[in-house]
Amino acid sequence: MSPAPGTRKRKTPTGTDAARAEHRRELLRAMLRIRRFEERCVELYSAAKIRGFVHLYIGEEAVAVGVNEALTADDAVVATYREHGHALARGIPAEAVMAEMYGKTTGCSGGRGGSMHLFDASRRFYGGNAIVAGGLPLAAGLALADRMRRQPRVTCCFFGDGAYAEGEFHETANLAALWKLPLLFVCENNLYAMGTAIERHEAQTDLALRSASYGMAAWAVDGMDVEAVERAARRAAESIRGGGGPHFLEMRTYRFRAHSMYDPDRYRDKDEIERWKARDPVTRLLDRTREDGELSERKLAGIERRITEEIDAAVEAAEQAPEEPVENLLRNVTSGFVEAM
Amino acid sequence: MATGQPDERKTTYREAMREALREALRADERVFLMGEDVGRYGGCFGVSLGLLEEFGPERIRDTPLSESAFVGAGIGAALSGLRPIVEIMTVNFSLLALDQILNNAATLLHMSGGQLPVPLVIRMTTGAGRQLAAQHSHSLEGWYAHIPGIRVLAPATIEDARSMLAPALADPDPVLIFEHGSLYNAAGELAPLTAPVDLDHAATRRQGTDISLITYGGSLPKALAAADELAADGISAEVLDLRTLRPLDGEAIAASVARTHRAVVVDEAWRTGSLAAEISARIAEESLYELDAPVERVCSAEVPIPYARLLEQAALPQTADIVTAAHRAVD
């Protein structure tokens, strides 16, 4: 397996055909890996191997993958409860994510978090927040620390259109713009706050327009086009690193699946879902690479095979991993008094 | 810590807290203070007056009226290696940040499998007695003491105002400090600091043999006054200052009851579901056979605290109520 994205400095595409082809294959691989991982989650959920609330990212992969291209290992990421994609794109091993879904000690949160609370301090991945908009103030604090220490790092916070109605978004946007924090707001506007369509929960549905009123750069992006996402995220991240203050990206995207595994999805027209599926970010990139002769069927099969092997291994490892003994129940409630001033 | 002033000196609770802040800011560059009006205004209770001039606007940071955002920002900054002290004007306003305090600060360490400790200190005022009416007068620290993952402190003396902040900052987990609004003007002699205060133990503020008055924070002066009155009646009351509301020093409570065999719990919160209820339950669980009388509780009346002076005073635990309760237990 090649090094996971987010754990190394990424090469900027040089513009040469070969470099572009390689980069596109990498984007495709990263998106496919998230999709296949989640498709396996559906099977495992149905088999009662994983429990709890499981919110799938299928359809939105271009956002996590494209934005991650603009981030380095020094940057920080704050995500929501629909964060398998963000976690995998950030470089948390599939094995650690899968073990977390199983509630095993080898999970990336030691089995204490599950699907909605993936964490990896070593990769500066700060959740996994299952209170809508709850991660936003925390992201402002991570960015504040960088600003106070004059570190040219970016904190990227993912959240949905539902979070836009919460005061915490508006408090954080005000604070970030007021203090010129190096914060990248990535709003995944998938048009539904759980089951409520955006026109039923927002007075003004142009979220980039509203965000610009805080005095920060804000623009809307085709969230179904990974290359467009990457371009926008790079532009925003470079500006933030250069002292440009917070930026807001409204990613116009769509989830192909229901809100969660429990959701019967009665609130959306089948036609609407089919229209968006026609813009599937994986298929779109696949079509482009094929048109430009950048991906042979043999290479694609190879990519798929390696992903399958990786996920098989992750599932096998999660199956075999030990349960945490009940004696450890009260661990990690407090750290204990360990540091002296 | 040496202050260069070996003798006791006159100071107030407010000044003692300010001195603790100044010392923390001087001692560690990672420390900064953030909150509503902490900078130019000098803190709405005057605690941070003068700190802006000494430490500048980066470290004495005025915030918008956005409790959730700036408490959450404190959590993020703590995760990133800083040592924020967040001031919330009163516990009443802290409810706007309750999500951040409970769902993030108290929870991240556990939810992350031990990866993300949150070394954050949050200070706020609590309590009534100044005719500020219901939305500025409640005592909700007992609610916070309900939550695993945080430490809850209630400095009741000038010494504790001076000395609890440093160990709170050294604690890798979130610490909430509740300062009763009626204590800021309390004046007295401050002994020089000799050793770091420990945050795990209650303090016996007065020794006695007939009854234990168990209290904390703004009710401590009332309990001490009640002990004086009881002494005049020939009753020897011990006064136990809990100091730390979570984790509770259950051993100190049990030891005190074992000495006196009677207890009055004094708590400015409402009686129902209060910290006083928790303490009473612990005494029932662990010290029942030590008791010579039922546990008495002196709490606030079950009413939003009124503005009208007479009504406000009637709603709050008063020295006379403590004396009466003690007599019920002893006589």
XYZ file of C-alpha atoms in Angstrom:
672
model
C 0.000 0.000 0.000
C 1.340 3.441 -0.859
C 1.669 5.999 1.927
C -1.747 7.310 2.914
C -2.639 10.788 1.791
C -2.136 13.446 4.379
C 0.860 11.781 5.932
C 3.355 13.277 3.510
C 3.872 16.419 1.536
C 1.971 16.021 -1.699
C 3.406 16.716 -5.078
C 1.753 19.502 -6.946
C 0.757 18.301 -10.410
C 3.384 19.609 -12.769
C 1.089 19.982 -15.715
C 2.839 17.347 -17.687
C 0.523 14.676 -18.969
C 2.221 11.906 -17.011
C 2.093 13.803 -13.744
C -1.553 14.707 -14.275
C -2.407 11.112 -15.080
C -0.643 9.886 -11.978
C -2.330 12.516 -9.817
C -5.770 11.688 -11.189
C -5.217 8.006 -10.537
C -4.255 8.891 -6.991
C -7.437 10.936 -6.513
C -9.491 8.124 -7.970
C -7.816 5.568 -5.753
C -8.473 7.667 -2.647
C -12.159 8.122 -3.524
C -12.648 4.482 -4.420
C -10.991 3.428 -1.199
C -13.510 5.445 0.840
C -16.436 4.133 -1.191
C -15.415 0.498 -0.984
C -14.718 0.860 2.716
C -18.213 2.184 3.323
C -19.864 -0.393 1.079
C -18.219 -2.982 3.287
C -19.551 -1.112 6.331
C -23.079 -1.570 4.986
C -22.542 -5.336 4.772
C -21.003 -5.454 8.229
C -23.798 -3.379 9.683
C -26.397 -5.685 8.140
C -24.503 -8.620 9.620
C -24.585 -6.881 13.021
C -20.790 -6.811 13.164
C -20.818 -3.051 13.625
C -23.513 -1.194 15.544
C -24.507 2.278 16.622
C -25.247 5.128 14.266
C -23.395 4.806 10.984
C -23.542 7.766 8.586
C -22.240 7.026 5.129
C -20.311 9.485 2.978
C -21.040 7.751 -0.321
C -21.435 10.410 -3.011
C -19.421 13.039 -1.141
C -15.954 11.469 -1.502
C -14.663 14.230 -3.757
C -14.843 16.730 -0.908
C -12.689 14.866 1.612
C -10.217 13.721 -1.023
C -9.952 17.046 -2.843
C -9.593 19.136 0.313
C -7.025 16.769 1.768
C -4.800 17.453 -1.250
C -4.404 21.019 -0.017
C -3.417 20.017 3.513
C -0.102 18.927 4.987
C 0.628 16.678 7.953
C 1.077 19.794 10.117
C -2.428 21.023 9.465
C -5.390 20.040 11.625
C -8.716 18.518 10.643
C -11.991 18.665 12.551
C -14.853 16.620 11.161
C -18.410 15.589 11.832
C -20.096 12.276 12.593
C -20.069 11.497 8.829
C -16.304 11.313 8.905
C -15.096 7.942 7.622
C -14.068 9.687 4.426
C -12.236 12.491 6.179
C -10.431 10.029 8.443
C -9.327 7.769 5.591
C -8.288 10.724 3.422
C -6.325 12.098 6.357
C -4.296 8.916 6.470
C -5.757 7.054 9.428
C -5.200 3.414 8.476
C -8.343 1.585 7.318
C -7.484 -1.071 9.883
C -7.698 1.427 12.759
C -10.964 2.889 11.469
C -12.531 -0.535 10.967
C -11.425 -1.721 14.402
C -13.064 1.376 15.860
C -16.312 0.452 14.125
C -15.998 -2.934 15.789
C -15.374 -1.260 19.163
C -12.046 -3.007 19.543
C -9.022 -1.788 21.517
C -7.041 -1.438 18.295
C -9.514 1.130 16.989
C -8.279 4.654 16.378
C -10.222 5.781 19.482
C -9.601 2.610 21.472
C -13.158 1.472 20.886
C -14.591 4.327 22.968
C -15.860 6.343 20.039
C -17.215 4.177 17.251
C -18.216 5.424 13.830
C -19.066 8.959 14.979
C -15.928 9.628 17.037
C -12.812 8.809 15.073
C -9.682 10.505 16.472
C -5.985 10.405 15.707
C -3.859 12.883 17.622
C -0.718 11.883 15.734
C -2.346 12.962 12.478
C -3.974 16.031 14.066
C -7.410 14.579 13.368
C -9.705 15.975 16.072
C -12.890 14.029 15.436
C -15.508 12.902 14.848
C -17.981 15.390 16.482
C -21.559 14.173 16.717
C -23.096 17.420 17.959
C -24.038 19.327 14.826
C -21.657 22.349 14.621
C -19.956 21.282 17.861
C -16.572 20.967 16.182
C -16.541 24.505 14.829
C -15.549 26.412 17.995
C -12.929 23.774 18.697
C -11.474 24.299 15.218
C -11.311 28.026 15.925
C -9.247 27.247 19.020
C -6.806 25.059 17.102
C -6.433 27.887 14.588
C -6.060 30.428 17.382
C -3.178 28.453 18.871
C -1.419 28.455 15.504
C -1.996 32.160 15.076
C -0.702 32.974 18.556
C 2.423 30.910 17.892
C 2.851 32.364 14.382
C 2.758 28.934 12.789
C 1.716 28.887 9.133
C -0.674 25.993 9.624
C -4.266 25.568 8.524
C -7.114 24.113 10.545
C -9.754 22.623 8.292
C -13.231 22.140 9.692
C -15.795 20.042 7.854
C -19.478 20.480 8.633
C -22.807 20.178 6.871
C -25.498 22.580 5.748
C -27.459 21.613 8.846
C -24.721 23.148 11.006
C -25.254 26.445 9.233
C -28.457 26.975 11.230
C -26.642 26.569 14.539
C -25.445 29.599 16.470
C -22.090 27.909 16.868
C -21.348 28.355 13.172
C -22.145 32.057 13.296
C -20.303 32.637 16.558
C -17.280 30.858 15.149
C -17.412 32.649 11.792
C -17.504 35.992 13.597
C -14.647 35.026 15.886
C -12.533 33.634 13.053
C -12.979 36.709 10.859
C -12.522 39.102 13.797
C -9.274 37.439 14.864
C -8.131 36.542 11.307
C -7.749 32.906 12.260
C -6.117 30.446 9.838
C -9.314 28.450 9.549
C -10.726 26.749 6.480
C -14.482 26.277 6.749
C -15.572 23.451 4.461
C -19.341 23.290 4.386
C -20.549 20.070 2.807
C -23.869 21.293 1.515
C -25.582 18.026 0.680
C -28.947 19.807 0.678
C -30.373 17.973 3.700
C -30.126 18.488 7.442
C -30.893 14.891 8.291
C -34.263 14.724 6.523
C -35.038 18.424 6.118
C -34.274 19.987 2.757
C -32.191 23.136 2.803
C -34.998 25.333 1.522
C -36.982 24.192 4.526
C -34.264 25.086 7.055
C -32.392 28.099 5.667
C -33.898 31.509 4.881
C -31.096 32.178 2.390
C -29.764 29.013 0.783
C -26.717 30.627 -0.821
C -24.334 29.795 2.007
C -21.231 31.280 0.392
C -23.050 34.581 -0.016
C -24.037 34.636 3.647
C -20.588 33.661 4.820
C -18.971 36.459 2.835
C -20.907 38.893 4.999
C -18.583 38.004 7.891
C -15.749 39.557 5.947
C -14.085 36.356 4.852
C -13.368 35.016 1.401
C -16.167 32.624 0.508
C -17.074 30.791 -2.624
C -19.122 27.857 -3.843
C -17.537 24.813 -5.443
C -18.852 21.853 -7.427
C -18.421 19.277 -4.706
C -18.961 16.427 -7.156
C -15.768 17.294 -9.057
C -12.688 16.296 -7.104
C -10.379 18.357 -9.280
C -12.496 21.477 -8.769
C -12.512 20.802 -5.033
C -8.752 20.419 -5.001
C -8.199 23.662 -6.925
C -10.482 25.616 -4.589
C -8.994 24.108 -1.463
C -5.421 24.799 -2.608
C -6.266 28.379 -3.392
C -7.928 28.838 -0.005
C -5.187 27.068 1.966
C -2.438 29.070 0.265
C -4.246 32.293 1.048
C -4.748 31.236 4.669
C -1.070 30.323 5.032
C -0.208 33.722 3.639
C -2.151 35.426 6.423
C -5.410 35.842 4.527
C -7.594 34.874 7.472
C -10.440 32.390 7.378
C -11.924 31.128 4.129
C -15.278 29.528 3.528
C -15.899 26.906 0.852
C -19.426 25.778 0.155
C -19.100 22.329 -1.358
C -22.252 21.585 -3.320
C -22.563 17.882 -2.951
C -25.026 15.091 -2.294
C -25.184 11.896 -0.315
C -26.462 8.950 -2.304
C -27.449 7.050 0.803
C -29.840 7.915 3.598
C -28.784 10.072 6.540
C -27.900 7.022 8.595
C -28.398 3.288 8.472
C -31.640 3.779 10.405
C -33.094 6.299 7.976
C -35.812 5.021 5.583
C -35.086 8.045 3.333
C -38.728 8.942 2.649
C -38.105 12.642 2.224
C -36.264 12.628 -1.132
C -37.558 11.997 -4.651
C -36.000 9.020 -6.370
C -35.602 11.244 -9.445
C -33.528 13.700 -7.482
C -31.243 10.959 -6.228
C -30.827 9.591 -9.753
C -30.022 13.056 -11.126
C -27.237 13.458 -8.596
C -25.977 9.928 -9.148
C -25.428 10.912 -12.744
C -22.804 13.281 -11.353
C -21.091 10.625 -9.214
C -17.621 12.024 -8.460
C -15.964 8.646 -8.905
C -17.579 7.999 -12.291
C -16.866 11.527 -13.420
C -13.176 11.275 -12.731
C -13.104 7.776 -14.171
C -14.671 9.061 -17.392
C -12.147 11.882 -17.606
C -9.176 9.622 -17.129
C -10.528 7.222 -19.722
C -11.193 9.987 -22.239
C -7.675 11.265 -21.773
C -6.253 7.762 -21.977
C -4.798 7.975 -18.504
C -6.194 4.801 -17.033
C -6.235 1.361 -18.542
C -8.789 -1.220 -17.436
C -5.894 -3.300 -16.188
C -4.665 -0.444 -13.962
C -8.165 0.190 -12.658
C -8.560 -3.487 -11.825
C -5.244 -3.314 -10.006
C -6.399 -0.329 -7.963
C -9.649 -2.078 -7.065
C -7.840 -5.279 -6.172
C -5.427 -3.521 -3.792
C -8.302 -1.677 -2.129
C -10.209 -4.914 -1.657
C -7.139 -6.540 -0.159
C -6.633 -3.628 2.211
C -10.262 -3.684 3.384
C -10.294 -7.473 3.692
C -7.213 -7.227 5.867
C -8.799 -4.450 7.941
C -11.936 -6.517 8.534
C -9.915 -9.602 9.367
C -7.762 -7.640 11.820
C -10.834 -6.083 13.442
C -12.421 -9.527 13.801
C -9.287 -10.860 15.486
C -8.570 -7.822 17.641
C -9.162 -8.167 21.372
C -12.058 -6.628 23.236
C -11.029 -4.204 25.931
C -11.517 -5.862 29.325
C -14.364 -4.485 31.425
C -11.830 -3.730 34.192
C -10.721 -0.840 31.988
C -14.175 0.742 31.930
C -13.212 3.835 33.896
C -9.956 4.495 32.069
C -9.475 7.770 30.228
C -12.064 9.711 32.179
C -9.308 11.872 33.638
C -5.603 11.822 32.903
C -4.518 12.049 36.486
C -2.312 14.729 37.880
C 0.809 14.232 35.817
C 2.276 17.581 34.930
C 3.867 20.055 37.287
C 3.961 23.746 36.484
C 5.964 29.886 45.508
C 7.994 32.701 46.962
C 6.397 36.101 46.685
C 9.317 37.989 48.183
C 7.002 39.091 50.959
C 7.486 36.823 53.924
C 4.931 38.586 56.118
C 1.195 38.251 55.999
C -0.458 41.147 54.264
C -3.898 42.605 53.813
C -5.592 41.776 50.547
C -8.958 40.834 49.041
C -10.265 37.735 47.352
C -10.376 39.718 44.083
C -6.748 40.831 44.394
C -5.650 37.351 45.403
C -7.232 35.922 42.274
C -5.620 38.644 40.156
C -2.248 37.865 41.689
C -2.713 34.190 40.859
C -3.525 35.109 37.253
C -0.546 37.423 36.980
C 1.759 34.785 38.350
C 0.403 32.145 35.952
C 0.817 34.475 32.977
C 4.378 35.307 34.018
C 5.317 31.709 34.712
C 4.228 30.128 31.455
C 4.029 31.670 28.003
C 1.371 29.151 27.003
C -1.075 30.679 29.486
C -3.551 33.287 28.251
C -6.812 34.721 29.561
C -9.849 35.001 27.322
C -13.395 36.125 27.980
C -15.972 38.871 27.892
C -14.589 42.201 29.129
C -11.412 40.701 30.591
C -9.193 43.227 28.778
C -10.017 46.904 28.486
C -12.825 46.727 31.020
C -10.636 44.884 33.501
C -13.035 42.002 34.005
C -16.670 42.527 34.889
C -15.782 41.908 38.534
C -12.468 43.724 38.276
C -10.401 40.577 38.648
C -8.243 41.128 35.548
C -7.785 44.895 35.982
C -4.323 45.930 34.824
C -3.420 42.618 33.195
C -4.008 43.940 29.661
C -1.401 46.650 30.227
C 1.100 44.111 31.486
C 0.524 41.239 29.071
C -1.057 42.769 25.964
C -4.149 41.958 23.922
C -2.867 38.614 22.604
C -2.807 37.128 26.092
C -5.571 39.152 27.728
C -8.070 38.573 25.009
C -11.462 40.259 24.888
C -14.062 38.069 23.223
C -17.420 38.676 21.604
C -20.503 37.698 23.607
C -20.213 34.183 22.218
C -19.857 31.797 25.131
C -19.997 28.672 23.039
C -17.427 29.906 20.522
C -14.853 31.186 22.986
C -15.161 28.247 25.366
C -14.841 25.920 22.366
C -11.881 27.964 21.161
C -10.326 27.459 24.571
C -10.746 23.717 24.154
C -9.137 23.781 20.706
C -6.255 25.943 21.924
C -5.728 23.560 24.851
C -5.667 20.594 22.457
C -3.017 22.414 20.491
C -0.710 22.837 23.473
C -1.664 26.218 24.960
C -2.971 26.698 28.518
C -6.054 28.882 28.179
C -7.917 30.378 31.115
C -11.431 31.145 29.943
C -13.563 33.529 31.980
C -17.342 33.336 31.745
C -19.124 36.206 33.495
C -21.510 34.005 35.449
C -22.562 30.392 35.679
C -25.911 31.455 34.233
C -24.209 32.392 30.951
C -22.109 29.248 30.975
C -25.227 27.372 29.946
C -24.710 28.843 26.478
C -21.423 26.961 26.436
C -22.658 23.826 28.138
C -22.391 21.822 24.933
C -18.717 22.671 24.596
C -17.987 22.006 28.272
C -19.862 18.711 28.517
C -19.777 17.249 25.038
C -16.217 18.319 24.212
C -14.063 19.385 27.165
C -15.249 16.676 29.539
C -15.602 13.989 26.891
C -12.751 14.235 24.380
C -10.203 12.364 26.484
C -12.469 9.380 26.850
C -13.983 9.447 23.375
C -10.519 9.551 21.831
C -9.304 6.572 23.836
C -6.988 8.744 25.923
C -5.392 10.650 23.049
C -6.815 14.102 23.668
C -6.528 15.562 27.158
C -7.940 19.095 27.442
C -5.789 21.198 29.801
C -8.276 24.040 30.104
C -9.270 26.229 33.043
C -12.674 27.911 33.029
C -13.441 30.525 35.690
C -16.869 31.914 36.420
C -18.867 33.551 39.160
C -21.774 31.900 40.857
C -24.307 32.616 43.548
C -26.732 35.234 44.753
C -27.009 37.933 47.378
C -26.524 41.086 45.352
C -30.125 41.620 44.126
C -29.259 40.667 40.547
C -32.447 38.629 40.075
C -32.898 35.180 38.639
C -30.721 35.232 35.517
C -27.602 36.398 37.381
C -27.994 34.648 40.717
C -28.135 30.914 40.424
C -25.763 28.349 41.871
C -25.323 25.663 39.240
C -21.852 24.370 40.135
C -23.514 21.209 41.417
C -24.658 20.487 37.871
C -21.071 20.647 36.695
C -19.999 18.459 39.602
C -22.286 15.817 38.077
C -20.044 15.436 35.024
C -17.192 12.905 34.850
C -14.054 14.190 33.158
C -13.845 17.618 34.764
C -12.644 18.947 38.090
C -14.809 21.495 39.901
C -13.257 23.916 42.386
C -14.926 26.397 44.720
C -12.322 28.574 46.439
C -13.976 30.042 49.531
C -11.001 31.774 51.120
C -8.459 34.353 50.050
C -5.761 31.702 50.339
C -7.594 29.366 47.975
C -8.322 32.215 45.547
C -4.588 32.824 45.507
C -3.368 29.272 45.342
C -5.808 27.065 43.435
C -5.168 28.472 39.961
C -1.628 27.155 39.501
C -2.480 23.508 40.222
C -5.656 23.913 38.144
C -3.474 24.942 35.209
C -1.118 22.062 35.832
C -3.988 19.584 35.710
C -4.060 17.984 32.261
C -7.873 17.858 32.350
C -10.502 20.608 32.311
C -10.924 22.459 35.593
C -13.864 24.724 36.400
C -13.358 27.347 39.097
C -16.467 28.834 40.694
C -15.976 32.178 42.414
C -18.921 33.283 44.534
C -19.768 36.876 43.693
C -20.145 37.854 47.327
C -16.567 36.822 48.107
C -14.652 39.238 45.845
C -14.591 42.009 48.445
C -13.716 39.680 51.309
C -10.582 41.113 52.867
C -8.057 39.555 55.134
C -4.488 38.621 55.760
C -2.886 36.447 53.126
C -0.184 34.159 54.360
C 2.775 33.675 52.027
C 2.455 30.591 49.847
C 4.612 27.797 51.136
C 3.631 24.668 49.215
C 1.376 24.061 46.218
C -2.188 23.547 47.356
C -3.628 20.125 46.703
C -6.945 19.992 44.896
C -8.048 16.619 46.214
C -8.753 17.419 49.823
C -11.368 19.306 51.790
C -10.185 21.622 54.567
C -11.382 21.749 58.143
C -11.819 25.490 58.718
C -12.865 25.108 62.346
C -12.601 22.099 64.590
C -15.506 20.906 66.671
C -16.931 17.886 68.412
C -20.749 18.157 68.368
C -21.768 18.693 64.764
C -20.253 19.013 61.266
C -21.236 21.972 59.106
C -20.337 20.788 55.591
C -20.223 23.523 52.975
C -18.214 25.283 50.251
C -17.773 28.614 48.465
C -20.015 31.528 49.361
C -21.685 29.657 52.204
C -18.438 29.176 54.142
C -18.536 32.598 55.874
C -22.142 31.919 56.901
C -21.225 28.496 58.282
C -18.335 29.997 60.249
C -20.641 32.678 61.646
C -23.130 29.981 62.581
C -20.352 28.059 64.350
C -19.606 31.183 66.414
C -23.248 31.479 67.439
C -23.447 27.791 68.224
C -20.329 28.086 70.395
C -22.103 30.752 72.396
C -24.873 28.202 72.928
C -22.328 25.650 74.077
C -22.339 23.626 70.835
C -18.975 22.821 69.305
C -19.363 22.880 65.516
C -16.784 21.667 63.050
C -16.768 23.475 59.688
C -15.672 21.450 56.690
C -14.926 23.397 53.494
C -15.240 20.968 50.585
C -13.121 23.196 48.240
C -13.290 20.626 45.436
C -16.810 19.650 44.391
C -15.637 17.044 41.934
C -14.041 14.772 42.877
C -15.622 15.055 46.321
C -13.428 14.299 49.303
C -15.665 11.552 50.668
C -13.065 10.509 53.234
C -13.002 13.949 54.816
C -16.794 13.989 55.019
C -16.892 10.542 56.620
C -14.070 11.413 59.024
C -15.819 14.580 60.139
C -19.114 12.767 60.721
C -17.226 10.084 62.642
C -15.927 12.815 64.968
C -19.162 14.726 65.496
C -21.950 12.213 64.712
C -24.208 14.949 63.313
C -24.166 16.853 60.052
C -25.688 19.951 58.469
C -25.011 20.336 54.756
C -25.113 23.958 53.596
C -25.446 24.521 49.839
C -26.726 27.638 48.065
C -28.118 25.528 45.226
C -31.708 24.299 45.248
C -32.265 21.343 47.528
C -33.742 18.984 44.927
C -31.043 17.089 43.081
C -28.313 19.227 44.623
C -24.768 18.584 45.695
C -26.248 18.622 49.208
C -28.350 15.654 48.139
C -25.218 13.826 46.971
C -23.383 14.527 50.211
C -26.385 13.434 52.281
C -26.614 10.226 50.282
C -22.937 9.507 50.824
C -23.311 10.015 54.553
C -26.292 7.632 54.489
C -24.291 5.065 52.507
C -21.025 5.243 54.393
C -21.655 6.797 57.807
C -25.195 5.831 58.783
C -24.185 4.090 61.997
C -22.086 7.073 63.047
C -25.125 9.338 63.022
C -26.922 10.367 66.209
C -29.456 12.484 64.270
C -30.798 12.731 60.720
C -28.671 14.742 58.285
C -29.930 18.311 57.975
C -29.805 20.315 54.765
C -29.832 24.088 54.419
C -30.331 25.021 50.775
C -31.968 27.754 48.697
C -35.749 27.866 48.481
C -37.085 26.190 45.347
C -37.699 29.446 43.535
C -35.867 31.419 40.836
C -33.898 33.869 42.971
C -36.047 37.024 43.357
C -34.842 40.606 42.985
C -36.659 42.042 46.019
C -34.164 42.201 48.868
C -36.325 40.607 51.543
C -37.377 37.806 49.250
C -33.859 37.200 47.995
C -32.495 36.944 51.521
C -35.360 34.642 52.464
C -34.584 32.380 49.520
C -30.903 31.904 50.438
C -29.332 29.851 53.215
C -28.613 32.235 56.094
C -26.587 31.930 59.253
C -29.771 31.731 61.325
C -31.034 28.825 59.196
C -27.793 26.951 59.784
C -27.986 27.590 63.526
C -31.589 26.395 63.632
C -30.767 23.251 61.673
C -27.836 22.501 63.969
C -30.021 22.884 67.018
C -32.559 20.484 65.527
C -29.805 17.905 65.136
C -28.199 18.413 68.524
C -31.121 19.096 70.851
